[in-house]
PDB file of C-alpha atoms in Angstrom:
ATOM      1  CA  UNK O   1      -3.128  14.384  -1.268  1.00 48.00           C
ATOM      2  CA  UNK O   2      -2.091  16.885   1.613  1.00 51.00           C
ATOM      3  CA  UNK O   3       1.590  16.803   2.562  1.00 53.00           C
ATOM      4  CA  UNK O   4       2.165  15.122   5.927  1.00 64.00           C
ATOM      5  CA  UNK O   5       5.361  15.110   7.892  1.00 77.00           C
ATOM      6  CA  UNK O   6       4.096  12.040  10.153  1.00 95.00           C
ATOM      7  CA  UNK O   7       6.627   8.885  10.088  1.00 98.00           C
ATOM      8  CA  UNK O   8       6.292   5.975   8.098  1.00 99.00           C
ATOM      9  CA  UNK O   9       4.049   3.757  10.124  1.00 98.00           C
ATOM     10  CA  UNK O  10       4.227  -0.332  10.152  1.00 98.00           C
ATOM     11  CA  UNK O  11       2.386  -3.055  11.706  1.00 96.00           C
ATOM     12  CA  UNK O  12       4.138  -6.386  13.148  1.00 96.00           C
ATOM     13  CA  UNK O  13       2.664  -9.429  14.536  1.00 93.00           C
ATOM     14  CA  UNK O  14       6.274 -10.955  14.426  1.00 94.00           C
ATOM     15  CA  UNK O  15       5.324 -13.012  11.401  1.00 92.00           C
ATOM     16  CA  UNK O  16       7.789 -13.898   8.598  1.00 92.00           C
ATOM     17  CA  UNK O  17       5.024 -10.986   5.971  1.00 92.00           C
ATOM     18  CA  UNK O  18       5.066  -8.636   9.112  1.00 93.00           C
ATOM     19  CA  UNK O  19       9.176  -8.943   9.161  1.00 95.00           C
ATOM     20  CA  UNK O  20       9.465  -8.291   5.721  1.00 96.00           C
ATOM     21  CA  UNK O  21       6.582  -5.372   5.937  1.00 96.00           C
ATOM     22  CA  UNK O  22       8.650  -3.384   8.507  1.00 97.00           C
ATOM     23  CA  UNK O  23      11.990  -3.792   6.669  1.00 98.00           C
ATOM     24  CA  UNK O  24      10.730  -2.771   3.530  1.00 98.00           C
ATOM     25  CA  UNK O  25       9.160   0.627   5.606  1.00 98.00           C
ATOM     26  CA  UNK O  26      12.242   1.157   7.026  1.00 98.00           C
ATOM     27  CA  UNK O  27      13.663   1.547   3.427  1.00 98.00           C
ATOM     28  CA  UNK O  28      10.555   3.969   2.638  1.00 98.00           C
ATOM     29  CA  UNK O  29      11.223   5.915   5.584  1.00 98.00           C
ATOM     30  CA  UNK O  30      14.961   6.473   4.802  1.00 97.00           C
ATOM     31  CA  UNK O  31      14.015   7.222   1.006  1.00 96.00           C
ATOM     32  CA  UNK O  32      11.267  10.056   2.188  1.00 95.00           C
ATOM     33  CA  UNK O  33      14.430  11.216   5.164  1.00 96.00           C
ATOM     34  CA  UNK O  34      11.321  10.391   7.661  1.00 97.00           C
ATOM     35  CA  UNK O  35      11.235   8.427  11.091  1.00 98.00           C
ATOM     36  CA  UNK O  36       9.823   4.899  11.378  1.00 99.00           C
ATOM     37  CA  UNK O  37       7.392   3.506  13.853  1.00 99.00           C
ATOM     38  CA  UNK O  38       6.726   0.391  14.228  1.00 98.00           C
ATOM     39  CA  UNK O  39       3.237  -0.635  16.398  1.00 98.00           C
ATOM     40  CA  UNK O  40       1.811  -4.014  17.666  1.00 96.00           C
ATOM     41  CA  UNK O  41      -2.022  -4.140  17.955  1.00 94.00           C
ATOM     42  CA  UNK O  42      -3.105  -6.219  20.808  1.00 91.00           C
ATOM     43  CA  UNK O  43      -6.240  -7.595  19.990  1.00 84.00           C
ATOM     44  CA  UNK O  44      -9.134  -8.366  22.432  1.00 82.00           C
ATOM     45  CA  UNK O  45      -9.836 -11.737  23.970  1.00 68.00           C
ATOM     46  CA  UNK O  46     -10.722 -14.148  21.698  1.00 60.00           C
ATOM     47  CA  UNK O  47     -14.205 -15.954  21.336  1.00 51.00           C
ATOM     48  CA  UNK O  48     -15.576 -18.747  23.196  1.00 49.00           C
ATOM     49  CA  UNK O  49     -13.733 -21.825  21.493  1.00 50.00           C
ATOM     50  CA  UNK O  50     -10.728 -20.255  20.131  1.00 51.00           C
ATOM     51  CA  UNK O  51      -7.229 -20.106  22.093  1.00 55.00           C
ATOM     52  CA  UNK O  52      -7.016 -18.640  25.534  1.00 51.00           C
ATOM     53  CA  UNK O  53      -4.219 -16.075  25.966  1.00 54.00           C
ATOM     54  CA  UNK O  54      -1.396 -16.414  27.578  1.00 56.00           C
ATOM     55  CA  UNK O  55      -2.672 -14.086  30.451  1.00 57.00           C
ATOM     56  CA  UNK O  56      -2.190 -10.122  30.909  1.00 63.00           C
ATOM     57  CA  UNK O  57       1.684 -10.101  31.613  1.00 66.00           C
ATOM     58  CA  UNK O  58       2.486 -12.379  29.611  1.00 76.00           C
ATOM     59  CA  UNK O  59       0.526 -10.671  26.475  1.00 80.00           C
ATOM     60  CA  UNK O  60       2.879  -7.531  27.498  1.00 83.00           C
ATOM     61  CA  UNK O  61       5.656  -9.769  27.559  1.00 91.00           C
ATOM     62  CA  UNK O  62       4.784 -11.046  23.484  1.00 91.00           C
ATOM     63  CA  UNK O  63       4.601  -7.654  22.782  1.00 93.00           C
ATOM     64  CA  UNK O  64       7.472  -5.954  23.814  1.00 95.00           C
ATOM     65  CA  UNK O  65       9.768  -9.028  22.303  1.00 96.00           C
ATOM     66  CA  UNK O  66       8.179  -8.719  18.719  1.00 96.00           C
ATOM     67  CA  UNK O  67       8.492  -4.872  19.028  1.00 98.00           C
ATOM     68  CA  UNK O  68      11.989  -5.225  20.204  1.00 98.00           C
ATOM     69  CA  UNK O  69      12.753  -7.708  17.376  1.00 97.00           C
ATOM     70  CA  UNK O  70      11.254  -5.399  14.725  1.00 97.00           C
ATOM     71  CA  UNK O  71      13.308  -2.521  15.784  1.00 98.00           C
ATOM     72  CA  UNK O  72      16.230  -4.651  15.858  1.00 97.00           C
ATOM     73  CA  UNK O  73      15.825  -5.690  12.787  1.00 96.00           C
ATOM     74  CA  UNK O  74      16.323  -2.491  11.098  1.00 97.00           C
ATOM     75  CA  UNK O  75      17.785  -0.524  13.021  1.00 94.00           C
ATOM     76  CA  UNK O  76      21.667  -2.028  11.897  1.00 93.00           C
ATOM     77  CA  UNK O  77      19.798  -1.552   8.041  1.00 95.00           C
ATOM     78  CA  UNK O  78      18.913   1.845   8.544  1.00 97.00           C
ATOM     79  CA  UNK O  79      21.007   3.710  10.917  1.00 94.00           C
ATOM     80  CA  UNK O  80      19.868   6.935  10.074  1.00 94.00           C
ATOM     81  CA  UNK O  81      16.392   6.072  10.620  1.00 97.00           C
ATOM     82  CA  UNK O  82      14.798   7.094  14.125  1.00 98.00           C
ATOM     83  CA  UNK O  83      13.098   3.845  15.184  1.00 98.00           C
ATOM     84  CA  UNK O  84      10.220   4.337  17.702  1.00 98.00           C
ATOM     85  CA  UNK O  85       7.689   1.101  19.133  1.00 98.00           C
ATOM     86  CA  UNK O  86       4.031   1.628  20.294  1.00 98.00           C
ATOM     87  CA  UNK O  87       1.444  -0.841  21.310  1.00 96.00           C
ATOM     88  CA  UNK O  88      -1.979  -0.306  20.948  1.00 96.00           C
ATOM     89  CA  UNK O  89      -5.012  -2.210  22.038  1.00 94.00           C
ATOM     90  CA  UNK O  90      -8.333  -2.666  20.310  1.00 93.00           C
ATOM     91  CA  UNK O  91      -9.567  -4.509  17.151  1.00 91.00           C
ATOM     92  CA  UNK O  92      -6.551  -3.720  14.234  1.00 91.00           C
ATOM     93  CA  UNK O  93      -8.266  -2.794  11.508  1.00 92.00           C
ATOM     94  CA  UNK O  94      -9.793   0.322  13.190  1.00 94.00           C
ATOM     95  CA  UNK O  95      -6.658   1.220  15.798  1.00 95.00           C
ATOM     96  CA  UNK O  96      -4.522   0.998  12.195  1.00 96.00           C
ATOM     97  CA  UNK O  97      -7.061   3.448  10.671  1.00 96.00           C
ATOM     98  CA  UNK O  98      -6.544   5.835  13.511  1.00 97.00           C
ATOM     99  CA  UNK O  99      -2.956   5.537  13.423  1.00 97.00           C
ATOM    100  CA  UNK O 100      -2.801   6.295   9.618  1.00 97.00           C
ATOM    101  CA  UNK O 101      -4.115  10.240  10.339  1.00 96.00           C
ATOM    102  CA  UNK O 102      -1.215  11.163  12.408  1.00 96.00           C
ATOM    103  CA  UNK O 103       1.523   9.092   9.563  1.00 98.00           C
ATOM    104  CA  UNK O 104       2.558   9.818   6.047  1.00 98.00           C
ATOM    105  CA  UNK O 105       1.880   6.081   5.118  1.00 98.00           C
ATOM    106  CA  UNK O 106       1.080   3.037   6.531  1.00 98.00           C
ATOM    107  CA  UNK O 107       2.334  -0.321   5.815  1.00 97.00           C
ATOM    108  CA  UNK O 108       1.215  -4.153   6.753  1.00 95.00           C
ATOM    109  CA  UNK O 109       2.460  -7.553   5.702  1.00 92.00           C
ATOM    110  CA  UNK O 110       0.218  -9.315   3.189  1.00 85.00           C
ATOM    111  CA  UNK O 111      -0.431 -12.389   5.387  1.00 70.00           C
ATOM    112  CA  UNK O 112      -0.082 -12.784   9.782  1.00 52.00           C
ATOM    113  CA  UNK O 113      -0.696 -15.356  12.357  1.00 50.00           C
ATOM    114  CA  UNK O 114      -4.428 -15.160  13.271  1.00 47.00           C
ATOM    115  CA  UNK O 115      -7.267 -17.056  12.059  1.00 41.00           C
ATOM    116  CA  UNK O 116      -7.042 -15.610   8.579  1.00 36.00           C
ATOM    117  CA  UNK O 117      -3.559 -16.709   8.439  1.00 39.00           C
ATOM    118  CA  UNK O 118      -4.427 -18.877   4.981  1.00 33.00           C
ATOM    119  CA  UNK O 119      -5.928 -16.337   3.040  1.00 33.00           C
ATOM    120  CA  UNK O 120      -3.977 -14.747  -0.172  1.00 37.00           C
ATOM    121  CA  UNK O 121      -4.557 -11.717   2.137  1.00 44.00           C
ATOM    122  CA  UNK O 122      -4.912 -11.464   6.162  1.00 57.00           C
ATOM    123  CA  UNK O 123      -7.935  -9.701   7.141  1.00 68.00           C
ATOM    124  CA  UNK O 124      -6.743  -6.471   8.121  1.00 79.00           C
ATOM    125  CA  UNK O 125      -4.806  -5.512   5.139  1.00 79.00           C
ATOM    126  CA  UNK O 126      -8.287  -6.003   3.340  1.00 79.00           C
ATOM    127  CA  UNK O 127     -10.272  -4.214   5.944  1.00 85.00           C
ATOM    128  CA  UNK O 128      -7.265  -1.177   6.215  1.00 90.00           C
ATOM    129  CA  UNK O 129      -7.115  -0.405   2.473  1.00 89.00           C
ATOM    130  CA  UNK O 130      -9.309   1.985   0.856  1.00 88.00           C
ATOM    131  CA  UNK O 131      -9.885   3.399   4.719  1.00 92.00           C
ATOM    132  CA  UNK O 132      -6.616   4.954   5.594  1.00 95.00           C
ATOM    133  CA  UNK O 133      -6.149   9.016   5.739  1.00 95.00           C
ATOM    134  CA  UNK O 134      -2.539   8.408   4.244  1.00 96.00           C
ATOM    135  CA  UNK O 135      -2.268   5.821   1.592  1.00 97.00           C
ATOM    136  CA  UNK O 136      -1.705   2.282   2.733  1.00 96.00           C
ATOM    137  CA  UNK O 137       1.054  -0.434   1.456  1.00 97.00           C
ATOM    138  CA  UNK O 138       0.273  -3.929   1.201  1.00 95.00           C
ATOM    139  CA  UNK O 139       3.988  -5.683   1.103  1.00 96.00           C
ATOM    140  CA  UNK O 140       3.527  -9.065  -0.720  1.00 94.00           C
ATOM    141  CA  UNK O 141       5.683 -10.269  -3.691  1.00 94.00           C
ATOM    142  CA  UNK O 142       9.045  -9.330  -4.997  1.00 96.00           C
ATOM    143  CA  UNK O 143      10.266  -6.609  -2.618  1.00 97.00           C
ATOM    144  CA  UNK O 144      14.060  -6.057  -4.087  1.00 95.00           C
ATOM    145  CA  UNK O 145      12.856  -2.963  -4.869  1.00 95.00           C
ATOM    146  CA  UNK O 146      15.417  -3.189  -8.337  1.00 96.00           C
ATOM    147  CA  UNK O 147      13.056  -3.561 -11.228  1.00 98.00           C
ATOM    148  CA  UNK O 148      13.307   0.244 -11.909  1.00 98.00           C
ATOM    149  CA  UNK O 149       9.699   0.689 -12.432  1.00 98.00           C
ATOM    150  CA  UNK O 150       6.806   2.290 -10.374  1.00 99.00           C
ATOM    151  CA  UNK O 151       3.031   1.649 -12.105  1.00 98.00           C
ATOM    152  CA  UNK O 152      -0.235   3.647 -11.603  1.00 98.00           C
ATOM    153  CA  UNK O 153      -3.212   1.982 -11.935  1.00 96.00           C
ATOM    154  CA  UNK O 154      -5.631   4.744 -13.540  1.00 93.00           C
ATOM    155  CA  UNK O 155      -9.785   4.598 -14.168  1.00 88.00           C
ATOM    156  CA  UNK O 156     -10.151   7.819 -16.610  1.00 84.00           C
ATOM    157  CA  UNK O 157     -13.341   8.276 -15.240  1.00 81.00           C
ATOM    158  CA  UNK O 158     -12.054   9.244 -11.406  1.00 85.00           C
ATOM    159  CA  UNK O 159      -9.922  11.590 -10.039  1.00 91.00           C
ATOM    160  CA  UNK O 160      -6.325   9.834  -9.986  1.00 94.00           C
ATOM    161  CA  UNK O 161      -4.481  12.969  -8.491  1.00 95.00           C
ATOM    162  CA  UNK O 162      -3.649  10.903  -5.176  1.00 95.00           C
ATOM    163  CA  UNK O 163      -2.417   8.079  -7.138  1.00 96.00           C
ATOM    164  CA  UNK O 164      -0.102  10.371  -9.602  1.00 97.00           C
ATOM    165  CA  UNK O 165       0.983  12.185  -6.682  1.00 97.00           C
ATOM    166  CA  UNK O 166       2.618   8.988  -4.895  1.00 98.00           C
ATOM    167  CA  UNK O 167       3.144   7.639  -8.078  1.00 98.00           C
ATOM    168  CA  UNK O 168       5.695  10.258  -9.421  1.00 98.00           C
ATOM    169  CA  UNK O 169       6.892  10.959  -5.546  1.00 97.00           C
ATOM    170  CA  UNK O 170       7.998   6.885  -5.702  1.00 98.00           C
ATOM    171  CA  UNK O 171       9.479   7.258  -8.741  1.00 98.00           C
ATOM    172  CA  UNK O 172      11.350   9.969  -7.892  1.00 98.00           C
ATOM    173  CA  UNK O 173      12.890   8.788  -4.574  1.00 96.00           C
ATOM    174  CA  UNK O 174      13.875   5.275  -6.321  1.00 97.00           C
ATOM    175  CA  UNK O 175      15.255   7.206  -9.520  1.00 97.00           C
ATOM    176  CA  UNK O 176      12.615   4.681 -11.135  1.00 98.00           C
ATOM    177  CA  UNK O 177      10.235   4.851 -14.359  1.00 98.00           C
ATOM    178  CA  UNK O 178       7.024   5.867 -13.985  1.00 99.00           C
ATOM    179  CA  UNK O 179       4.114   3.938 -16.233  1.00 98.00           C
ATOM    180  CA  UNK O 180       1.053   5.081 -16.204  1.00 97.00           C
ATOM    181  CA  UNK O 181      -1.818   2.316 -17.117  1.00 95.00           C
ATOM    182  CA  UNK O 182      -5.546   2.212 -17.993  1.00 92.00           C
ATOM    183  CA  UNK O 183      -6.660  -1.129 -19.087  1.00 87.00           C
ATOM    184  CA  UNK O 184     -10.022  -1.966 -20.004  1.00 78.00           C
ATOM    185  CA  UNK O 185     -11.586  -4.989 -21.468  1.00 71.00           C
ATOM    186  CA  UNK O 186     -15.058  -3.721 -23.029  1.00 66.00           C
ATOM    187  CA  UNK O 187     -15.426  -1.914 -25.920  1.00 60.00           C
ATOM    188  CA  UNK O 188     -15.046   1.878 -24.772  1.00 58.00           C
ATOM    189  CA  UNK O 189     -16.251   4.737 -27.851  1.00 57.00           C
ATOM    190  CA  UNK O 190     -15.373   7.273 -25.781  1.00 57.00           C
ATOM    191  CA  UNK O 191     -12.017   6.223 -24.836  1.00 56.00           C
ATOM    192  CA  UNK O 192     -10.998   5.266 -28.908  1.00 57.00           C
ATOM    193  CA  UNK O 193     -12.660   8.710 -30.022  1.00 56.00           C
ATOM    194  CA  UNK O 194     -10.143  10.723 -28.173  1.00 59.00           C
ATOM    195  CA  UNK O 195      -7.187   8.547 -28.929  1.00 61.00           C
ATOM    196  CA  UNK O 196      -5.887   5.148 -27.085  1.00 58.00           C
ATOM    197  CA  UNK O 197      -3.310   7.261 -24.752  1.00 77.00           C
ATOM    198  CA  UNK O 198      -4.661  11.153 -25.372  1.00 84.00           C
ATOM    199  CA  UNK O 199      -6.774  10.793 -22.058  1.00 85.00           C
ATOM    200  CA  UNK O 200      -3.659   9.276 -20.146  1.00 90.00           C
ATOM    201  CA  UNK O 201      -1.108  12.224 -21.341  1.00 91.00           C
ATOM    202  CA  UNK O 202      -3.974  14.665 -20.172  1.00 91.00           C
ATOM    203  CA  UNK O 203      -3.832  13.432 -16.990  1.00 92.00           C
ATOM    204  CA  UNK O 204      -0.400  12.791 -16.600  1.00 95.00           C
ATOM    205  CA  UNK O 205       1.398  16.195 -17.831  1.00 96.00           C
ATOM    206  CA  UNK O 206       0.638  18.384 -15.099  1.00 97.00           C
ATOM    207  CA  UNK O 207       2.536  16.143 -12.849  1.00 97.00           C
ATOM    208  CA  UNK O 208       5.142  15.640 -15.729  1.00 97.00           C
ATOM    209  CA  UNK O 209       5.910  18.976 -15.252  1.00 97.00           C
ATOM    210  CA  UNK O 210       5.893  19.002 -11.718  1.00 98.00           C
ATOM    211  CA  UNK O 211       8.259  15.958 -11.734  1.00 98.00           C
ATOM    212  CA  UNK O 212      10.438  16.977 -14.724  1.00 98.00           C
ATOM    213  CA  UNK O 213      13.296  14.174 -13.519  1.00 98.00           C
ATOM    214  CA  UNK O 214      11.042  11.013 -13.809  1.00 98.00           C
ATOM    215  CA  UNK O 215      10.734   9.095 -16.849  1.00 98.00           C
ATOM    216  CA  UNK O 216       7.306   8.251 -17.510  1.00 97.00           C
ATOM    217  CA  UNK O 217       5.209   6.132 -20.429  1.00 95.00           C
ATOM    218  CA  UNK O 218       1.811   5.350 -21.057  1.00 93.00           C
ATOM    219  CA  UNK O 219      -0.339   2.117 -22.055  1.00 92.00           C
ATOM    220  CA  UNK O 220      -3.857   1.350 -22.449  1.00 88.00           C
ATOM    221  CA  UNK O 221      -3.738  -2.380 -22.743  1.00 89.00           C
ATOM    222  CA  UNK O 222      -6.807  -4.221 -24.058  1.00 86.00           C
ATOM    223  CA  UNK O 223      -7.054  -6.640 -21.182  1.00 90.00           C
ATOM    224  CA  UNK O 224      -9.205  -7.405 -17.905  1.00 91.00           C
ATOM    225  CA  UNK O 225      -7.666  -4.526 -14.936  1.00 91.00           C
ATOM    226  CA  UNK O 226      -6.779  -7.215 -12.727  1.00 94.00           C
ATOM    227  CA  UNK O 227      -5.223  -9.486 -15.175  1.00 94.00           C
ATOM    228  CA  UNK O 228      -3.328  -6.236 -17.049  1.00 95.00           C
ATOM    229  CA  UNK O 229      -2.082  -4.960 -13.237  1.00 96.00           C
ATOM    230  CA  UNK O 230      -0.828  -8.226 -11.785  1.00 96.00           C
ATOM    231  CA  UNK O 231       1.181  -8.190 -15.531  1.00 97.00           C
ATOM    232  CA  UNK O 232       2.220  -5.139 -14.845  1.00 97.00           C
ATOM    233  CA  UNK O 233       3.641  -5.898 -11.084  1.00 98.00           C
ATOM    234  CA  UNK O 234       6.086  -8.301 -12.334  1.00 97.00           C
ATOM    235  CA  UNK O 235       8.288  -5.980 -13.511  1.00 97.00           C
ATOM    236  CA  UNK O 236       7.343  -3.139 -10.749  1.00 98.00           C
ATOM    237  CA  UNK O 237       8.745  -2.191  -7.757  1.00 98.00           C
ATOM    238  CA  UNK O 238       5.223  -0.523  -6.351  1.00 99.00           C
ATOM    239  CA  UNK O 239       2.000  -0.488  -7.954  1.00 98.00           C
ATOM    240  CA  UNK O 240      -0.117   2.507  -6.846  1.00 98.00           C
ATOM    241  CA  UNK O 241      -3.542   2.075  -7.377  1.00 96.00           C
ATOM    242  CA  UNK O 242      -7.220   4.279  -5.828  1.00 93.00           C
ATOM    243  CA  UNK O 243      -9.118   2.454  -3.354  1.00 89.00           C
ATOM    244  CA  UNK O 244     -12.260   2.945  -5.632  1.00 70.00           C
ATOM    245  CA  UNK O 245     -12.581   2.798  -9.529  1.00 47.00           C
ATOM    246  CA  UNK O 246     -10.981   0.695 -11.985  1.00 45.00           C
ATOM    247  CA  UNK O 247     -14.178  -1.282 -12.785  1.00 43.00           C
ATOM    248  CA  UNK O 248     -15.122  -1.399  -9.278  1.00 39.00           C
ATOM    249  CA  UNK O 249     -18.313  -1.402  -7.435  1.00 35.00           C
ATOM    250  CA  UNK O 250     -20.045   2.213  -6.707  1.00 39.00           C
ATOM    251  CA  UNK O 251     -20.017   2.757  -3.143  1.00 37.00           C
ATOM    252  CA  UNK O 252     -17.972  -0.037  -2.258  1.00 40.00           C
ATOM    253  CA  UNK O 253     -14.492   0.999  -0.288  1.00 47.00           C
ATOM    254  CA  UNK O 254     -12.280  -0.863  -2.156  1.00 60.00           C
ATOM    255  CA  UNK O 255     -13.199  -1.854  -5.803  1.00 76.00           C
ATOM    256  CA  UNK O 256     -13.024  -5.179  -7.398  1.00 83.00           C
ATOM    257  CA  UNK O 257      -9.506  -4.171  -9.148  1.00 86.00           C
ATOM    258  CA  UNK O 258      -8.024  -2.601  -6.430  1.00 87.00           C
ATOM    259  CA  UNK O 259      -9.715  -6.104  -4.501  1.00 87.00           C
ATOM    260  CA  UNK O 260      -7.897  -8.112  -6.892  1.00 91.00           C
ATOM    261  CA  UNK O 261      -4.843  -6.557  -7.221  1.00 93.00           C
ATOM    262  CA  UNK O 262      -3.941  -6.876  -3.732  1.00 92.00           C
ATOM    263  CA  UNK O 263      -4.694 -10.559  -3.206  1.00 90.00           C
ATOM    264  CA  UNK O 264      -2.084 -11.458  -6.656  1.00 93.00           C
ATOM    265  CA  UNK O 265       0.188  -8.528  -7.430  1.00 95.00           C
ATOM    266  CA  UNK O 266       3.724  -9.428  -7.176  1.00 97.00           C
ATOM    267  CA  UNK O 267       4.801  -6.269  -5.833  1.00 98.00           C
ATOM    268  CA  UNK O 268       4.179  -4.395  -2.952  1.00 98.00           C
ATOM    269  CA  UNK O 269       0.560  -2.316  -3.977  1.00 97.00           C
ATOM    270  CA  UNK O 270      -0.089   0.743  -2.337  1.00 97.00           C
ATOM    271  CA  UNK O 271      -3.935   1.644  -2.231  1.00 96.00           C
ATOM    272  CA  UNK O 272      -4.872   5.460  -2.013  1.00 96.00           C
ATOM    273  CA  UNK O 273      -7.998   6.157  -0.276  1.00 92.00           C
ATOM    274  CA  UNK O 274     -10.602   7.605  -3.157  1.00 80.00           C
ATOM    275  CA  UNK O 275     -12.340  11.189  -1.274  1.00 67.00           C
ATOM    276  CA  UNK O 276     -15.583  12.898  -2.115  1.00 51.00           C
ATOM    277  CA  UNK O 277     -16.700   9.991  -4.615  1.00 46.00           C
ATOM    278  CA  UNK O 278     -20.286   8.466  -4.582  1.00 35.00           C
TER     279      UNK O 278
END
């Protein structure tokens, strides 16, 4: 993962998800000592059937209140936090995309107010992860942010160098534990010949050295990904997880873990975009 100095970037659609999204960036941006801005995508017309707008000005109008509310919002929190509002036009998923080149992370709210509303997971946080430049935070679940624990979700058989990277960078900044986790639930001779956690400790000492004040452990539970990192979220305060891997699909942009991880995790889950991987 290359550094990048760009501000913590959120999302609002002035739900109650993208309220709690932005305040919980805020707190990111003060931890990484970067600025916060917070953008409103403005969407194109909707298709014959669905509701009309309410007009040009006053779609500017909705705007500028919900980007006026988010800043407010944290603002009082986070006083030493530069606040800045932008709204863009176009479909979210890609305008968020673009947006996530020029920031060190992005962040949405799990859930928002159009038609996908009742899913476990709105649309665009499912069509954002696994495509950002910087990684991308899904805010859903227990966001008190004092469990004391930050959790990487590794497949031994990818590169997880992005994922330790913002795993031990989290960990840091919260003065958290770091656990690092590859669970599998088939019988894996390659795995067992080298030891249960000898792969893990390979991977993870380089960055144990680079982060010599972070606590970290190891565990290769015998157990389904999905079912072993939604365990493991309940007693995280971020899970970090590749958007590719874990027992995922080849070619597909975000695996069946990562998939199921961010529709039950009860943690924020912060997806880091796999590169170079067939």
């Amino acid at each position: 993962m290359e550094p990048n100095t760009g501000p913590v970037a959120v999302a609002t659609d002035g739900s109650p998800a993208a309220g709690t999204a932005v305040r919980w960036a805020a707190q990111e941006a003060a931890r990484r000592r970067l600025p916060l801005h917070i953008v409103h995508v403005r969407e194109p017309q909707p298709r014959f059937g669905e509701a009309i707008p309410e007009g040009e000005s006053g779609a500017d109008e909705r705007a500028r209140v919900i980007l006026a509310a988010a800043r407010a919002s944290v603002t009082g929190l986070f006083p030493g936090v530069p606040a800045t509002t932008e709204e863009l036009r176009g479909h979210a998923a890609p305008v968020l995309i673009d947006l996530s080149a020029r920031s060190s992370l992005l962040v949405v709210g799990h859930r928002g107010t159009g038609r996908f509303a009742g899913l476990l997971l709105g649309s665009t946080g499912l069509r954002v992860a696994g495509r950002t430049v910087c990684p991308a935070v899904v805010v859903r679940g227990d966001v008190s942010g004092t469990r004391g624990a930050v959790v990487a979700g590794l497949d031994l058989e990818r590169d997880n160098s992005g994922v330790l990277e913002l795993a031990f960078t989290e960990a840091r900044a919260r003065g958290a534990v770091l656990r690092a986790v590859h669970s599998w639930d088939t019988p894996d001779l390659t795995v067992l010949s080298a030891g249960p956690l000898e792969r893990i400790e390979a991977l993870v000492e380089p960055w144990a050295e680079r982060f010599p004040d972070v606590k970290c452990t190891g565990d290769m539970p015998f157990e389904h990904p999905v079912a072993a990192l939604t365990g493991e979220s309940r007693n995280a305060d971020l899970l970090v997880v590749g958007s590719r891997g874990l027992g995922g699909f080849k070619g597909a942009v975000l695996g069946s873990v990562s998939h199921g991880v961010l529709h039950h995790a009860d943690c924020p889950v912060a997806v880091v975009t796999s590169r170079g991987e067939p």
